[in-house]
Coordinates of C-alpha atoms in Angstrom, one line a residue:
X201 CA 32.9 13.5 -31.8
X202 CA 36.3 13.9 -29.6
X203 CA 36.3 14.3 -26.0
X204 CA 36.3 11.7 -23.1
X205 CA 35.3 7.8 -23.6
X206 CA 31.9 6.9 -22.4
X207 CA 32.5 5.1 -19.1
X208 CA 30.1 1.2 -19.8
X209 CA 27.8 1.7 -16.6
X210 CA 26.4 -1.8 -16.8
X211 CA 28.9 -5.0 -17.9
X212 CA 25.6 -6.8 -19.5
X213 CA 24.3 -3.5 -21.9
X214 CA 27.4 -1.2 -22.3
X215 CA 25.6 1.0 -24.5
X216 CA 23.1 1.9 -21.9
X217 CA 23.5 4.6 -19.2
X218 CA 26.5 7.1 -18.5
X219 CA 28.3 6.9 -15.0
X220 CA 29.9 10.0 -15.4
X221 CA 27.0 11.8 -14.3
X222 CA 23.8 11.4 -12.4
X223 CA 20.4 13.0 -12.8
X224 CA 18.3 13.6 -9.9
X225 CA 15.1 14.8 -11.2
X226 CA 13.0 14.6 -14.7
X227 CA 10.3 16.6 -16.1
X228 CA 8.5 15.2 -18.8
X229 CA 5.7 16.4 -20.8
X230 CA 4.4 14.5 -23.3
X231 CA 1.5 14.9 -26.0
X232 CA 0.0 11.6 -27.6
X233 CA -1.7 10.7 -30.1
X234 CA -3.4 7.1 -30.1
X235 CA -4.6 7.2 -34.2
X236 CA -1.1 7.6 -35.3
X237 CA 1.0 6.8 -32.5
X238 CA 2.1 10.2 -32.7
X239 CA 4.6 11.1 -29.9
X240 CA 6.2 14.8 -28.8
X241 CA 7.9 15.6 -25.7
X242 CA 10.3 17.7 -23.5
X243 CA 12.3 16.3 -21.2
X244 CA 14.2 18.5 -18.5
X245 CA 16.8 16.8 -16.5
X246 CA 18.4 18.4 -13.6
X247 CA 21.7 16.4 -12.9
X248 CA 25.3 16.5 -11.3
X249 CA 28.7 15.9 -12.7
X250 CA 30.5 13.3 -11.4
X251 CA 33.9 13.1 -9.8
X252 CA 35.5 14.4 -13.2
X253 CA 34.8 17.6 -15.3
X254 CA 32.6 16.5 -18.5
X255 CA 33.6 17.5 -21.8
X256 CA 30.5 15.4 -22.9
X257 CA 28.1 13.3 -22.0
X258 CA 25.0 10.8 -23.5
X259 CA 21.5 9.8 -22.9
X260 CA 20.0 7.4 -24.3
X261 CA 16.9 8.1 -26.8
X262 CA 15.7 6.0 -29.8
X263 CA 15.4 6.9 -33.1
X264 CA 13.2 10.3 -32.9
X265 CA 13.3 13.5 -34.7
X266 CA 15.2 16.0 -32.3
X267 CA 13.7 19.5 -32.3
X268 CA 16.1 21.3 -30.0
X269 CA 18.5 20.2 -27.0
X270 CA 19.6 23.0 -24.3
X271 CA 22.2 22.8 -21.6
X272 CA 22.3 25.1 -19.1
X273 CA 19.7 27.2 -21.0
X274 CA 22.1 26.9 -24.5
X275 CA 22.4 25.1 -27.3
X276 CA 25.4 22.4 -26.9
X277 CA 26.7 20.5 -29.6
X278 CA 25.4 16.8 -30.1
X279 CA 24.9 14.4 -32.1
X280 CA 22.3 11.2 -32.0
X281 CA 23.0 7.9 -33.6
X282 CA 22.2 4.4 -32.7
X283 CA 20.0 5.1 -29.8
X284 CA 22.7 7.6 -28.0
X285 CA 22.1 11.5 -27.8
X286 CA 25.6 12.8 -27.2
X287 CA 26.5 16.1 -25.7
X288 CA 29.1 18.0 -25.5
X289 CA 29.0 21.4 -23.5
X290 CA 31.1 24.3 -25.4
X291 CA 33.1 24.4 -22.2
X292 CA 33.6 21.3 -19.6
X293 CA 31.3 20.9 -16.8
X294 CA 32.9 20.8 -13.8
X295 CA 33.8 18.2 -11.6
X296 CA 30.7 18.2 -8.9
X297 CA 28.4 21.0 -10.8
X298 CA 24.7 21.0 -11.1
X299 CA 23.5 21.3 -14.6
X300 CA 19.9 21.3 -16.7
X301 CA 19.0 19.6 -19.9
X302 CA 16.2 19.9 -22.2
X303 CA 15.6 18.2 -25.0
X304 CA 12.5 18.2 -27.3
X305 CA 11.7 15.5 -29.7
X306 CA 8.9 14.0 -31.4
X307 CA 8.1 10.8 -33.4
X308 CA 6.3 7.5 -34.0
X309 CA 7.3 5.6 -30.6
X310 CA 7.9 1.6 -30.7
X311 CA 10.0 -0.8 -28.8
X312 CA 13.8 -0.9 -29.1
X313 CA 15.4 -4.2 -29.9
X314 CA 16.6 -6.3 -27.4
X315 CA 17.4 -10.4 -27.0
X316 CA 14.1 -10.4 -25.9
X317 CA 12.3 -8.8 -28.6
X318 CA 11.0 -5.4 -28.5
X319 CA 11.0 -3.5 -25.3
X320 CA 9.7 -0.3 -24.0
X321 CA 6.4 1.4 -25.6
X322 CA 3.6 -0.7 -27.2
X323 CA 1.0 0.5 -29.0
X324 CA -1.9 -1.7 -28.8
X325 CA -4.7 -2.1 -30.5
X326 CA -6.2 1.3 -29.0
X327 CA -4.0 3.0 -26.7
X328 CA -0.3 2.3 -25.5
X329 CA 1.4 0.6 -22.5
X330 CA 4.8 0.7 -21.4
X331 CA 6.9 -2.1 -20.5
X332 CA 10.7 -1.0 -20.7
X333 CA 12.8 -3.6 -18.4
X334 CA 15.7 -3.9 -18.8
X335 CA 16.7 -1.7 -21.8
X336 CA 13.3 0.1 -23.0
X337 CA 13.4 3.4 -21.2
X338 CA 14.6 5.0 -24.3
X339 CA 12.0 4.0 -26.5
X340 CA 9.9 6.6 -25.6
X341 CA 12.5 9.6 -23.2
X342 CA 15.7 10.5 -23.2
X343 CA 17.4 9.1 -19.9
X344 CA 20.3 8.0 -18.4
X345 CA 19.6 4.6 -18.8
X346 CA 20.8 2.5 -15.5
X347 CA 19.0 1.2 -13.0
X348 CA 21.6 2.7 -10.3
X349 CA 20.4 6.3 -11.1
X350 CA 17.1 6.6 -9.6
X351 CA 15.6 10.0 -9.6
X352 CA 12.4 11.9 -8.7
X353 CA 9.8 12.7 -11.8
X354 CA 6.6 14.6 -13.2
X355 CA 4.9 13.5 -16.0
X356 CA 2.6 15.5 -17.8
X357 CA 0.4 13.8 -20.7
X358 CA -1.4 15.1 -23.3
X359 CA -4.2 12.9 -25.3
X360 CA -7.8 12.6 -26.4
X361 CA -10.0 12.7 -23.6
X362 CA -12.2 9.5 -24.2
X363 CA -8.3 8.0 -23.1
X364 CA -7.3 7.1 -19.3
X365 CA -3.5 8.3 -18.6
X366 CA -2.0 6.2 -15.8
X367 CA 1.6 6.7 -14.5
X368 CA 3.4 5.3 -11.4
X369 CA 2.8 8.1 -8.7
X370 CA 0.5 10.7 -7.2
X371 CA -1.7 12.3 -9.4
X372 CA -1.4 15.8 -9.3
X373 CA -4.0 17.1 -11.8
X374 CA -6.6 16.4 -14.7
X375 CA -7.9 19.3 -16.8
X376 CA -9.5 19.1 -19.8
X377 CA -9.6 21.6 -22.4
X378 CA -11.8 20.9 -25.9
X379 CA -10.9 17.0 -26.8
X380 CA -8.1 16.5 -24.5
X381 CA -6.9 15.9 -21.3
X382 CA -3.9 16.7 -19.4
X383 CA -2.9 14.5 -16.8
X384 CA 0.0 15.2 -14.5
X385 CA 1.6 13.1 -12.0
X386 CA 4.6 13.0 -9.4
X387 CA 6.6 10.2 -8.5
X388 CA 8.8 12.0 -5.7
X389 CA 10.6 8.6 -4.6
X390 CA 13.7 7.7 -6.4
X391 CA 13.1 5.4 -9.8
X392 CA 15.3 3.9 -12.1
X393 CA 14.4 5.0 -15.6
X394 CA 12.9 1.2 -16.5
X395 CA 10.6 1.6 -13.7
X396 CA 8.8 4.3 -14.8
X397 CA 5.5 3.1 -15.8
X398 CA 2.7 4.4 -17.9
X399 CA -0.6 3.3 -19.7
X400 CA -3.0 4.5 -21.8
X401 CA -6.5 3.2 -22.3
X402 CA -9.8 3.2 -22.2
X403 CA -10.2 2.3 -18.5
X404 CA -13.0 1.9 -15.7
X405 CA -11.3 2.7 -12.1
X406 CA -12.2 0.8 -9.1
X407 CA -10.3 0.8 -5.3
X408 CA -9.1 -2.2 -4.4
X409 CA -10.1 -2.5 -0.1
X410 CA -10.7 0.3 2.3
X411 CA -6.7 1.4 3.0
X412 CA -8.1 3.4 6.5
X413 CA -5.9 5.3 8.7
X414 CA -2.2 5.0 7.4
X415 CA -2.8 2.4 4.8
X416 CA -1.7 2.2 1.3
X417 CA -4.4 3.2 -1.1
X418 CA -4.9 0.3 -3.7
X419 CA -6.7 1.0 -7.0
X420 CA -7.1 -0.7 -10.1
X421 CA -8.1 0.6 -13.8
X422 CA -9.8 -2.2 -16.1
X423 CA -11.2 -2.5 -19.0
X424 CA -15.4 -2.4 -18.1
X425 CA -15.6 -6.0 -19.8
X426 CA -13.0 -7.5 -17.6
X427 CA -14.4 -6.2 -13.9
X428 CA -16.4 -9.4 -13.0
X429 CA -13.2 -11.9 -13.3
X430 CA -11.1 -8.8 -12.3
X431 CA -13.1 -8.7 -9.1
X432 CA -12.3 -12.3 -7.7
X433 CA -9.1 -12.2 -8.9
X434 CA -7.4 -9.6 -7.3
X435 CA -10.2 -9.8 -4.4
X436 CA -6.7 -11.0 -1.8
X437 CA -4.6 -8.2 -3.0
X438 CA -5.0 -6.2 0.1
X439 CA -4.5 -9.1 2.3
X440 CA -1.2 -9.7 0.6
X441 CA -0.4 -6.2 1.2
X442 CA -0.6 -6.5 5.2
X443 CA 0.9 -9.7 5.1
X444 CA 4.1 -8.1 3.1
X445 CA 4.2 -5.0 5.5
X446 CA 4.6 -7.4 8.5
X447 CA 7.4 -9.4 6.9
X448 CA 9.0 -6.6 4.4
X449 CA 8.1 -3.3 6.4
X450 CA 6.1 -0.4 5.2
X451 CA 4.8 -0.1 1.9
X452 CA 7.9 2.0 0.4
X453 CA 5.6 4.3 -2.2
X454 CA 2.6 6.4 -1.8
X455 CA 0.3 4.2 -3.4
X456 CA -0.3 1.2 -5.5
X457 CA -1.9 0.8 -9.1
X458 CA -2.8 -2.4 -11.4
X459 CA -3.4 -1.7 -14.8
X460 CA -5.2 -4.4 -16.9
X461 CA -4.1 -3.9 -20.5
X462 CA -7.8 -5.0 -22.8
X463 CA -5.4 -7.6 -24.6
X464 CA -2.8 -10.2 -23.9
X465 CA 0.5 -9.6 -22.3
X466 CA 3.2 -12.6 -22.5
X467 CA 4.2 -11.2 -18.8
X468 CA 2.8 -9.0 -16.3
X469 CA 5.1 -5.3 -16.3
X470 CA 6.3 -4.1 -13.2
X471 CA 6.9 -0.7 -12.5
X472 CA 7.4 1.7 -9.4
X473 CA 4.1 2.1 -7.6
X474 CA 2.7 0.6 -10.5
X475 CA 2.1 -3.2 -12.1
X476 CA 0.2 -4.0 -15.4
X477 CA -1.3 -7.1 -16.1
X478 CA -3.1 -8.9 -19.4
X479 CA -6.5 -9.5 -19.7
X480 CA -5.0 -13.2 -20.2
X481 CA -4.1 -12.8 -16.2
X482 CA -7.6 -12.1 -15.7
X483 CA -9.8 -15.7 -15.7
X484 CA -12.1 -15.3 -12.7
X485 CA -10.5 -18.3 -11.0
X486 CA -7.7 -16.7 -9.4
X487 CA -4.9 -18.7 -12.3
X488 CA -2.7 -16.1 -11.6
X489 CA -2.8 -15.3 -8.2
X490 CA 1.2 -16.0 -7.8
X491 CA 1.9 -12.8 -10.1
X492 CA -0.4 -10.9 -8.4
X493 CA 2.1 -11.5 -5.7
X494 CA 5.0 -11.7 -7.3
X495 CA 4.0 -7.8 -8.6
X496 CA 3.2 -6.4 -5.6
X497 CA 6.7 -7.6 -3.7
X498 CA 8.9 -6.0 -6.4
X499 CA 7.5 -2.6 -5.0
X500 CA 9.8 -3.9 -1.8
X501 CA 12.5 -6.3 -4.4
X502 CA 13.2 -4.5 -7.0
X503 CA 11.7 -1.0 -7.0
X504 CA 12.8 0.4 -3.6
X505 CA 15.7 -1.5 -3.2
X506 CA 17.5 -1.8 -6.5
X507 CA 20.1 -3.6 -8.3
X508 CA 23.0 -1.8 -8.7
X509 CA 23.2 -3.2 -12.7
X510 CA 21.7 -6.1 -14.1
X511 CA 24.5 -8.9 -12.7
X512 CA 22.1 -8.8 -9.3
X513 CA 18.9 -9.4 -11.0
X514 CA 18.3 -12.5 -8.3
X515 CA 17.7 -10.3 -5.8
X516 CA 14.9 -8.5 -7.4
X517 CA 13.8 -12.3 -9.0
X518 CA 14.4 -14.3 -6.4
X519 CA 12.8 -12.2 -3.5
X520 CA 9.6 -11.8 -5.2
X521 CA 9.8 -15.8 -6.3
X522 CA 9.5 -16.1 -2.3
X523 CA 7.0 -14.1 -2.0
X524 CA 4.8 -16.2 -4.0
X525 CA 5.9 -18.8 -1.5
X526 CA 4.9 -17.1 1.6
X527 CA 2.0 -15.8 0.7
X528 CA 1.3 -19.0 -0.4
X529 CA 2.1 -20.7 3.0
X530 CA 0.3 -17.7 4.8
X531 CA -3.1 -18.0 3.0
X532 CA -3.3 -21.6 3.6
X533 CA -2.1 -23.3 0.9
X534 CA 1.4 -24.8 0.2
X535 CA 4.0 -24.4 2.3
X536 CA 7.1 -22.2 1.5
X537 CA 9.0 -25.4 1.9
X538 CA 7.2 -27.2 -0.2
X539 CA 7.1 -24.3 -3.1
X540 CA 10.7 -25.1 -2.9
X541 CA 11.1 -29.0 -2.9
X542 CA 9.1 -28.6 -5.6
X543 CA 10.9 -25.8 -7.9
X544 CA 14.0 -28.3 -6.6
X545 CA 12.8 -31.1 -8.5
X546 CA 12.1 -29.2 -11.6
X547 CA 15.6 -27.2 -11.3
X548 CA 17.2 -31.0 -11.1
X549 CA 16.2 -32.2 -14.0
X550 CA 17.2 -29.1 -16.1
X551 CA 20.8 -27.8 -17.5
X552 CA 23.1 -26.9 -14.7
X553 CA 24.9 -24.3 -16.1
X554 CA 23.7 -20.6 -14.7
X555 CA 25.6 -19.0 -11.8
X556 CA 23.2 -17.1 -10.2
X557 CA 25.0 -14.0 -8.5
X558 CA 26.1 -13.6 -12.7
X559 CA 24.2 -15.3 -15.0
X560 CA 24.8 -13.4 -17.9
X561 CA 22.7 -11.6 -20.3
X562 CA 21.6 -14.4 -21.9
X563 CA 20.5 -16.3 -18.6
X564 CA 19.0 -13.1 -16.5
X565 CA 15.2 -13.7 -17.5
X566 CA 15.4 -17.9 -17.7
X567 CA 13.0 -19.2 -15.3
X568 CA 15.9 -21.0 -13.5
X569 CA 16.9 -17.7 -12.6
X570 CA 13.9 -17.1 -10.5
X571 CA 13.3 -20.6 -9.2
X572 CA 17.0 -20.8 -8.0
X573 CA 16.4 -17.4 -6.5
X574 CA 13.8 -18.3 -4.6
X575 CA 15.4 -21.4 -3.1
X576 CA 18.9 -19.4 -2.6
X577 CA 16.2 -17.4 0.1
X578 CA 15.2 -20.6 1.3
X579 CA 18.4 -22.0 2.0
X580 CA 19.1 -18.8 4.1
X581 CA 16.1 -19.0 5.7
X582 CA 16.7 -23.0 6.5
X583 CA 20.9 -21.5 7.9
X584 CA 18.9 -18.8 10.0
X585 CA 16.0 -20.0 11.4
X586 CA 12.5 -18.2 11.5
X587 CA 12.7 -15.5 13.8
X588 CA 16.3 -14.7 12.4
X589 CA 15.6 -14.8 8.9
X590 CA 12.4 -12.0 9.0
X591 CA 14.2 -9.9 10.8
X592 CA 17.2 -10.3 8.3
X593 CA 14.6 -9.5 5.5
X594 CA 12.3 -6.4 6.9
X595 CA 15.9 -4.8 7.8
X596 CA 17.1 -5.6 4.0
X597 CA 14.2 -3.8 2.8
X598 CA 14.8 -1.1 5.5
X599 CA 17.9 -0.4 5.7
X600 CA 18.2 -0.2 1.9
X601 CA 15.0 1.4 1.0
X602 CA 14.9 3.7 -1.9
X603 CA 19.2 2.7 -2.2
X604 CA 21.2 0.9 -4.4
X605 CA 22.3 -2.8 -3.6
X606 CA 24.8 -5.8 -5.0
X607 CA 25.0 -9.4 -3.9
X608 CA 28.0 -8.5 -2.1
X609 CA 26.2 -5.9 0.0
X610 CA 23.6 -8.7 0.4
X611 CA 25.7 -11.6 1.9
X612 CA 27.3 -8.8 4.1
X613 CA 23.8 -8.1 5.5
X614 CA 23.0 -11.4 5.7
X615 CA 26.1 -12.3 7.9
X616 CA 25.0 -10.1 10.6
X617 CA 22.1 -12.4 11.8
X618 CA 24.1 -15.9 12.0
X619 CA 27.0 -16.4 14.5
X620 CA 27.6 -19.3 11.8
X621 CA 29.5 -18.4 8.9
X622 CA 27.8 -19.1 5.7
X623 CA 30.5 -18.7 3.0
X624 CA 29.9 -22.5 1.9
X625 CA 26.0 -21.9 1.5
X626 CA 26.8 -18.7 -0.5
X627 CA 29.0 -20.3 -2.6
X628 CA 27.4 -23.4 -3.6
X629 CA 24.1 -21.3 -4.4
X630 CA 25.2 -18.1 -6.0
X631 CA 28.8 -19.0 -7.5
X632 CA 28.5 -22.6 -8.6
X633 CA 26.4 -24.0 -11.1
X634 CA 25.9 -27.7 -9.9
X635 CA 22.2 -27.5 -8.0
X636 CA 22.9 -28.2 -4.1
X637 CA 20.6 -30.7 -2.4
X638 CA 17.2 -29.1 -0.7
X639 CA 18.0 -27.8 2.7
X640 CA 16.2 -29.1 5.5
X641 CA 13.3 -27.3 6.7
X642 CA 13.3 -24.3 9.2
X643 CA 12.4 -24.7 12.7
X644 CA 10.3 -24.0 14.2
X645 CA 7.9 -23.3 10.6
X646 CA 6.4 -20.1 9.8
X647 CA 2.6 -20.6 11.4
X648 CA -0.1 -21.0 9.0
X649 CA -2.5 -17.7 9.3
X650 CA -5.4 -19.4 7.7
X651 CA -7.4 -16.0 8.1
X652 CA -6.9 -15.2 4.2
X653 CA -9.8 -16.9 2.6
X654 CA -8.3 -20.6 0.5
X655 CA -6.8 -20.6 -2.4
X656 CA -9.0 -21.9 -5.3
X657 CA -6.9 -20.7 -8.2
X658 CA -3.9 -23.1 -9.4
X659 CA -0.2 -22.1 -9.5
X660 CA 0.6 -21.6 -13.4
X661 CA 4.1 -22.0 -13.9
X662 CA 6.3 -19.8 -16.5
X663 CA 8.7 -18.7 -18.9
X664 CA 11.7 -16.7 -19.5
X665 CA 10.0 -13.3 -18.2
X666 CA 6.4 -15.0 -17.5
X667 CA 7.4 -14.5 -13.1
X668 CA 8.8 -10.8 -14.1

């Protein structure tokens, strides 16, 4: 196929996404089958041309059957091959225009490849759970497949009714007509296609707290079999939700879901509005209380304010890393500073070769990533003090909510709350390799707010994507 050269959106997965255009909305409705893992769906997307006129264009979309694609309301030429559903219209799309695409397709859905094994939808051992970052998206819709283009969506899903559907956003409807179920939901904030989350199971629902007047309703679906440990440990979830409004700002979504998946996970899932968890992370003794945190601030680091492409993942990683720390600190147990002397000593006595602001593909999910993250945010609290630091981080996660962000943009922000200039601290902890020494505490310390019931459940350390 002729016609302009596909424009790489992201310098780590140059197959994935097109810049040339973004889409602003997606309609989805989908009809599943658990038995077979049978899959069928149309997609609209309502999008806008770029600063050029497109003589064609791709999504990306794995290796389905494709029943019919429309642009505009006609059909286009395309062609699909190696994960990428090319378009091209039968004339150019003009520079700046508005334009629709539907596509229908149907298939048995399973995860794409990636470094990291297979990614995206996961059929399990009765039902299906998505967990698509970085690169999955396409393993079960066609999207443009960056995190930079966030858009609004409405999922509709189709499947036996014994089955619980659960997507990230409100949900709109339920009907059920003979054996199935339709669920529908809307995520109205702006989500990057790997953030869009979704679950299928066989599911009890409980609500996590009493959210009152202006709160952010918190609710949970778990296998019946796993309430009991369930219960306990994700008892402080609401506590760590007031504690991250008072130091990140308002909850940036309508609501917040857990998912617990009847079988183990390697790593919890994040998604927008939405975080999924093994039964593994469920043990009645709170083992995994960190990525119960660590889940909850990517709705702030991560979700709302995203990268702009995967170079920057520290700032999703290394934000919600701290906020392991704080809540830590807050609750009564360790200190933030001494989360950090601690992920120091372990980050000594390991290879010294990542550079955080661009670690490279093969380095963005290490665990150095995140604890070198974490302790970049610590240094920068230790330059700016207490009071200056929070106010630094609730107007990051203000000023940029539901936006795009780099590390630039970050160290510009940063700059703003220091009349120190803090070019050396950036450069020795997001440009160079060699680990710098542990910075000094901050004074005056964050006060303890012992008014969250102890800790009882031990910090369990992880893996390559085990803090994701």
């Amino acid at each position: 196929m002729s016609g302009q050269r596909t424009v790489p959106s992201d310098p780590y997965f140059p197959a994935n996404g097109d810049s040339r255009y973004r889409v602003h909305r997606y309609e989805l409705a989908l009809e599943y089958r658990p038995g077979p893992n049978r899959l069928a769906g149309t997609a609209r997307l309502s999008a806008i041309a770029g600063r050029a006129p497109l003589t064609e264009f791709h999504l990306n979309l794995a290796e389905f059957r494709i029943g019919r694609v429309l642009l505009n309301g006609r059909a286009p030429q395309y062609t699909h091959r190696g994960g990428k559903l090319r378009i091209r219209p039968a004339k150019p799309l003009p520079a700046g225009s508005a334009f629709t695409v539907e596509v229908h397709w149907a298939g048995n859905p399973k995860p794409v490849r990636s470094p990291w094994g297979g990614l995206g939808w996961e059929e399990l051992t009765d039902g299906a759970l998505v967990a698509s970052q970085p690169v999955g998206a396409p393993s079960w819709y066609p999207c443009n497949d960056r995190p930079a283009d966030k858009a609004s969506y409405h999922i509709s899903v189709n499947t036996p009714s014994a089955y619980t559907v659960v997507a990230g956003g409100r949900l709109l409807t339920r009907t059920t007509k003979a054996s199935t179920t339709t669920w529908v939901y809307e995520q109205s904030a702006p989500t990057s296609s790997y953030l869009v989350g979704l679950s299928i199971g066989m599911y009890q629902t409980v609500l996590l707290g009493d959210p009152g007047l202006g709160g952010v309703p918190q609710s949970a679906h778990v296998p019946p079999h796993l309430l009991p440990r369930f219960s306990r440990d994700f008892a402080r979830q609401p506590a760590m939700m007031t504690l991250f409004e008072e130091l990140f700002g308002p909850y940036p979504f309508g609501e917040y879901v857990v998912v617990v998946a009847d079988e183990e996970l390697d790593v919890p899932v994040e998604a927008q509005g939405l975080s999924t968890f093994g039964a593994n992370h469920v043990d009645g003794v709170r083992g995994s209380e960190r990525l119960v945190a660590h889940e909850l601030a990517h709705q702030w680091f991560g979700n709302s304010v995203t990268i702009a492409d995967w170079r920057h993942i520290w700032l999703n990683e290394g934000f919600a890393k701290y906020a392991e720390w704080l809540w830590s600190e807050r609750s009564g147990s360790r200190t933030a500073h001494e989360r950090a002397a601690a992920a120091h000593r372990l980050l000594s006595t390991q290879p010294q070769d990542m550079r955080l602001a661009d670690p490279g593909r093969k380095l963005m999910f290490d665990d150095r990533l995140y604890q070198r993250g974490g302790l970049t945010v610590h240094a920068i609290r230790c330059a700016l003090g207490d009071s200056a630091f929070f106010r630094m981080l609730r107007d990051w996660a203000t000023v940029h909510r539901h936006g795009v962000v780099s590390t630039v943009a970050f160290t510009q922000h940063v700059a703003r709350y220091t009349v120190e200039p803090l070019d050396d601290l950036f450069t020795a902890w997001l440009h160079t390799p060699a680990l710098p020494p542990l910075p000094a505490p901050p004074r005056p310390p964050i006060p303890a707010r012992p008014g969250y019931p102890p800790t009882n459940g031990g910090s369990k350390g992880g893996r390559g994507k085990a803090s994701a």
